[in-house]
CSV table of N, CA and C in Angstrom, one decimal:
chain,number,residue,atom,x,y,z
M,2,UNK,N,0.8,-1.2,0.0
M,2,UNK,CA,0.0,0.0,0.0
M,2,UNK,C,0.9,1.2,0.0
M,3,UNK,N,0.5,2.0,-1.0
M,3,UNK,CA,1.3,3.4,-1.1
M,3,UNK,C,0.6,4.3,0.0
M,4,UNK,N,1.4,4.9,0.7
M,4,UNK,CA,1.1,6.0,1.9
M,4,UNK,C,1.1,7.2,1.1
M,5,UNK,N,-0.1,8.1,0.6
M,5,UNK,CA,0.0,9.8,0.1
M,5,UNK,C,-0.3,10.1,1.4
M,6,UNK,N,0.8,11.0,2.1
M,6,UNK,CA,0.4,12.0,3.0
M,6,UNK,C,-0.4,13.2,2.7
M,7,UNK,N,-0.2,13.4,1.5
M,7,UNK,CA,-1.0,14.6,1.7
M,7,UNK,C,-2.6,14.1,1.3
M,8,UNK,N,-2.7,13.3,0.9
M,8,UNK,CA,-4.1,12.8,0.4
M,8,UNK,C,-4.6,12.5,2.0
M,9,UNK,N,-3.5,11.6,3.0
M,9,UNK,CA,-4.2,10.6,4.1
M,9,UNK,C,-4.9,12.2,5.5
M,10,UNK,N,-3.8,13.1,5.1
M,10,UNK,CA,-4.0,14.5,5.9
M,10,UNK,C,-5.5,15.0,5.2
M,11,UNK,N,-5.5,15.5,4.5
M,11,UNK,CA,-6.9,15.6,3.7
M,11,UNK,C,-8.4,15.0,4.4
M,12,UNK,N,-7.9,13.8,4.0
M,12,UNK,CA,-9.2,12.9,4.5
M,12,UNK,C,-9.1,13.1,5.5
M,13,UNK,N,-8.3,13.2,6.8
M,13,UNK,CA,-8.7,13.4,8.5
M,13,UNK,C,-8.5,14.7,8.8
M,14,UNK,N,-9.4,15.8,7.9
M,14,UNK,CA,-9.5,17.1,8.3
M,14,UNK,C,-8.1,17.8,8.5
M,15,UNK,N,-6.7,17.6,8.2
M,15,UNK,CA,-5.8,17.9,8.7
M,15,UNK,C,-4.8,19.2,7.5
M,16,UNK,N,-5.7,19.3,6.0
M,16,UNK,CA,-4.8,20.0,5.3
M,16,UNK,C,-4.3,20.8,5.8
M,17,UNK,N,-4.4,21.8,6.8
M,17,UNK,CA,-3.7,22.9,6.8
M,17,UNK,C,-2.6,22.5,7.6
M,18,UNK,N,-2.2,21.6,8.3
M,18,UNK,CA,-1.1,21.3,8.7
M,18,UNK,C,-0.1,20.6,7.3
M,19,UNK,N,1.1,21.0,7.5
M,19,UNK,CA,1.9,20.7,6.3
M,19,UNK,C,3.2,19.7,6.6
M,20,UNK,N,3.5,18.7,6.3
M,20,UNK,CA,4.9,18.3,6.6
M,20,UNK,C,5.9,18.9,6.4
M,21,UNK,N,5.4,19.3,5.6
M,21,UNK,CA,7.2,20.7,5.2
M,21,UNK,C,7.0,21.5,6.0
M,22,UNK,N,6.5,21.9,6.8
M,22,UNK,CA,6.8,22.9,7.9
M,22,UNK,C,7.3,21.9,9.1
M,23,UNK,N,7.2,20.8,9.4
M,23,UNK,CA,7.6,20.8,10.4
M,23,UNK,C,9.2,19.9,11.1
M,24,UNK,N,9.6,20.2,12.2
M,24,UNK,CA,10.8,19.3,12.2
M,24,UNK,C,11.1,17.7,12.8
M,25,UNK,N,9.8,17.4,12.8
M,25,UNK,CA,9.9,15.9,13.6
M,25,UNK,C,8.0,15.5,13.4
M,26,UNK,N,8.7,14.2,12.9
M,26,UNK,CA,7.5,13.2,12.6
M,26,UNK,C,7.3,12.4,13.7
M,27,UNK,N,6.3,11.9,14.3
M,27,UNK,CA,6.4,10.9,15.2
M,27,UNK,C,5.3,9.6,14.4
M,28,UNK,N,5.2,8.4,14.3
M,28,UNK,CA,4.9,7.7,13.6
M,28,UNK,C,4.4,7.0,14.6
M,29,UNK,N,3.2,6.4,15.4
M,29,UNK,CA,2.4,5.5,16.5
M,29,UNK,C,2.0,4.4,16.5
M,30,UNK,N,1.7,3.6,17.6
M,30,UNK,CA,1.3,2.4,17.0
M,30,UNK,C,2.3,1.4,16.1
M,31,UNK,N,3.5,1.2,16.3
M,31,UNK,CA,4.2,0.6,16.0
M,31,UNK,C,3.9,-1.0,15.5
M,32,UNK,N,3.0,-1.2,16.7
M,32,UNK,CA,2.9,-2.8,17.2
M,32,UNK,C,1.8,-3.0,16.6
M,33,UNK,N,0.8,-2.3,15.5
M,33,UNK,CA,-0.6,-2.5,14.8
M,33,UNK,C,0.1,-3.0,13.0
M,34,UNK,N,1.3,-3.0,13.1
M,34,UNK,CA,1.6,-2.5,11.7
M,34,UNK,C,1.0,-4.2,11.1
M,35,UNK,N,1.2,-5.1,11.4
M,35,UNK,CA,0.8,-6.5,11.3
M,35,UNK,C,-0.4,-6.6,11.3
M,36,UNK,N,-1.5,-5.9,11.7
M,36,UNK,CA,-2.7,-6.1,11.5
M,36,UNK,C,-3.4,-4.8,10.4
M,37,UNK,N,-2.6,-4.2,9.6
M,37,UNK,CA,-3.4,-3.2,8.6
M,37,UNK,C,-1.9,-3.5,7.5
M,38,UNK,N,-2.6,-3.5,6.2
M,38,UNK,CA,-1.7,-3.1,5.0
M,38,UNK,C,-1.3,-2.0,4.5
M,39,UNK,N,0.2,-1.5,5.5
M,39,UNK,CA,0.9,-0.3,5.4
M,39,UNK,C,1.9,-0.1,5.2
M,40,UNK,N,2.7,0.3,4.2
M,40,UNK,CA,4.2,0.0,4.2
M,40,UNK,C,4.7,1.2,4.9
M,41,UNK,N,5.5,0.7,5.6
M,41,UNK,CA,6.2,1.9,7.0
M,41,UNK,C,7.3,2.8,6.1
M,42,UNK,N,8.1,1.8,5.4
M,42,UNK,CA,9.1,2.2,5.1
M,42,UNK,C,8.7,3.2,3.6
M,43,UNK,N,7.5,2.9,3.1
M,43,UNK,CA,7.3,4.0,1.9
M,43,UNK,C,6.6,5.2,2.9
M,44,UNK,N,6.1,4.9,3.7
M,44,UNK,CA,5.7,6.3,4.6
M,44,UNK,C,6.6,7.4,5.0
M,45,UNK,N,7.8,6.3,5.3
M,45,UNK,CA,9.1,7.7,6.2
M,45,UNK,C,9.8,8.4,4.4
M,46,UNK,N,9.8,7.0,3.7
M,46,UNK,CA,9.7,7.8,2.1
M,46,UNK,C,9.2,8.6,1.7
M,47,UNK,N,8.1,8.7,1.6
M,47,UNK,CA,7.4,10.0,1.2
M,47,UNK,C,7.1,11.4,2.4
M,48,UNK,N,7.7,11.2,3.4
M,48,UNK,CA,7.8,12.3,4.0
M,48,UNK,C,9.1,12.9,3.7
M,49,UNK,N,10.5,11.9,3.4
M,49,UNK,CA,11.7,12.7,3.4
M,49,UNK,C,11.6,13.4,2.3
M,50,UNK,N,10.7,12.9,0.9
M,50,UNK,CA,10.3,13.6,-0.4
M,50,UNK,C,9.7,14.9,0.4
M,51,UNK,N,9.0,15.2,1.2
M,51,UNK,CA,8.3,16.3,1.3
M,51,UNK,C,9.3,17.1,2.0
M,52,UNK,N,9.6,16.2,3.3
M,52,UNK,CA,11.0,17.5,4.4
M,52,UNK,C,12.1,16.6,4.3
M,53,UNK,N,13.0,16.7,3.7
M,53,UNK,CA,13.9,15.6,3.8
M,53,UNK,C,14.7,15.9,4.9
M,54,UNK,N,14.4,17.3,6.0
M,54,UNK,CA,15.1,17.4,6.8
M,54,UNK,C,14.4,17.3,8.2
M,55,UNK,N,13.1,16.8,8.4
M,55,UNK,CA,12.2,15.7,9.2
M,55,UNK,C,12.7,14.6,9.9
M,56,UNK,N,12.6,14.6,11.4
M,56,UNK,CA,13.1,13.3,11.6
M,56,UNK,C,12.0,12.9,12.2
M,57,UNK,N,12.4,11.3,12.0
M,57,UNK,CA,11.1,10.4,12.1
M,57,UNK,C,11.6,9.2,13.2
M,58,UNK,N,10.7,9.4,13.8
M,58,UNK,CA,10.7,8.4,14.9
M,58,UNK,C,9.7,7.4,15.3
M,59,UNK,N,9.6,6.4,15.1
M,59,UNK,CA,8.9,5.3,14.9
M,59,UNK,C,8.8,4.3,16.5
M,60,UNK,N,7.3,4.7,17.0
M,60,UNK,CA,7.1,4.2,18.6
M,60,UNK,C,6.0,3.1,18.4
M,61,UNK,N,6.1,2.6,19.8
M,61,UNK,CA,5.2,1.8,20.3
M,61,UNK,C,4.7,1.7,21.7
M,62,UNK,N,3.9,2.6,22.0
M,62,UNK,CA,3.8,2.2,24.1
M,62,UNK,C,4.0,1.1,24.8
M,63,UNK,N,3.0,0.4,23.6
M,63,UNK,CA,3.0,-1.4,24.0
M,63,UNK,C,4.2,-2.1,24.3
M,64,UNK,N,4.8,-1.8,23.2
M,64,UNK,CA,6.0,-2.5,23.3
M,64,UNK,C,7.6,-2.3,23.5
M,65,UNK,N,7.1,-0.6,23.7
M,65,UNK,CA,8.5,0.4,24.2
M,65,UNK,C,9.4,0.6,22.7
M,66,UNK,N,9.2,0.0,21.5
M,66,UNK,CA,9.8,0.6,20.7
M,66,UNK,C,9.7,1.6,20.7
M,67,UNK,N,11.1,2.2,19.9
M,67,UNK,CA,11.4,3.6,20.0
M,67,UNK,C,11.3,4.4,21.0
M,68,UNK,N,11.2,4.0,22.1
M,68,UNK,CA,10.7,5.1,23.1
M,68,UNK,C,11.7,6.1,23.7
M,69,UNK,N,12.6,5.0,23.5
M,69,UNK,CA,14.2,5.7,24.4
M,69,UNK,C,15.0,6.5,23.0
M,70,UNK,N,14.5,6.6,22.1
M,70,UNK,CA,14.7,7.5,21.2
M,70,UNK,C,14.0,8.7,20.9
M,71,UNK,N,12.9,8.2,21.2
M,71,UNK,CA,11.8,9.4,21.8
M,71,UNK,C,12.1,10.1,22.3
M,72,UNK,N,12.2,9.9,23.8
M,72,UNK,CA,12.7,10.5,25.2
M,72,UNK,C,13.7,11.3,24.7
M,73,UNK,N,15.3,10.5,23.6
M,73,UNK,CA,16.4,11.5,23.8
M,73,UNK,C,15.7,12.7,22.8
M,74,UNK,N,15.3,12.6,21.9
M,74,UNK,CA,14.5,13.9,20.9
M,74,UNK,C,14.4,14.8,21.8
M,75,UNK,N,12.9,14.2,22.9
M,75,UNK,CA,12.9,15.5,22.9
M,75,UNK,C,13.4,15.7,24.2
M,76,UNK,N,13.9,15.2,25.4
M,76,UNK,CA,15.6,15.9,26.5
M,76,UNK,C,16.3,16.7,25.5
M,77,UNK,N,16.4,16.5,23.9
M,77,UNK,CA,17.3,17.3,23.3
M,77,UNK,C,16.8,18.8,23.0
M,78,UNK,N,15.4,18.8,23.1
M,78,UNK,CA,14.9,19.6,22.6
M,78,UNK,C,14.4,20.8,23.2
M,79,UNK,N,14.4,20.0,24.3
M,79,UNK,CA,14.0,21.0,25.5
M,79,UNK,C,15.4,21.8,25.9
M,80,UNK,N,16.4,21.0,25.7
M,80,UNK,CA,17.4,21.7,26.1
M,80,UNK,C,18.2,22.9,25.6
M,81,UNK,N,17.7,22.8,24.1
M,81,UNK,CA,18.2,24.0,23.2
M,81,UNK,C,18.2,25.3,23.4
């Protein structure tokens, strides 16, 4: 399944928010990816097409993926 963000923003009321404006993706739900047809890896693709200077960070509550990369983002972020 091809991911259009700007199509998937659209549909859930979200146009006016833009990926090119922003500096960090957070991507949820890590642990569902096995139960819907979504390629992860063309999603962070078509966002670097849009900000290629976006970072994306890929979590899971459930399962603590990503989280401790999470956490350092944003301790980094706050500290600037």
């Amino acid at each position: 399944m091809e991911c259009d963000i700007d199509a998937a923003m659209t549909q859930h009321g979200l146009n006016e928010m833009r990926i090119d404006d922003v500096d960090f993706v957070l991507i949820s739900k890590m642990d569902t990816l096995d139960c819907f047809d979504f390629d992860i890896e063309k999603a962070k693709e078509n966002i670097k097409n849009i900000n290629p200077n976006a970072k994306i960070i890929c979590v899971s509550a459930k399962s603590g993926e990503g989280m401790d990369e999470f956490v350092g983002w944003l301790k980094e972020t706050i500290n600037k």
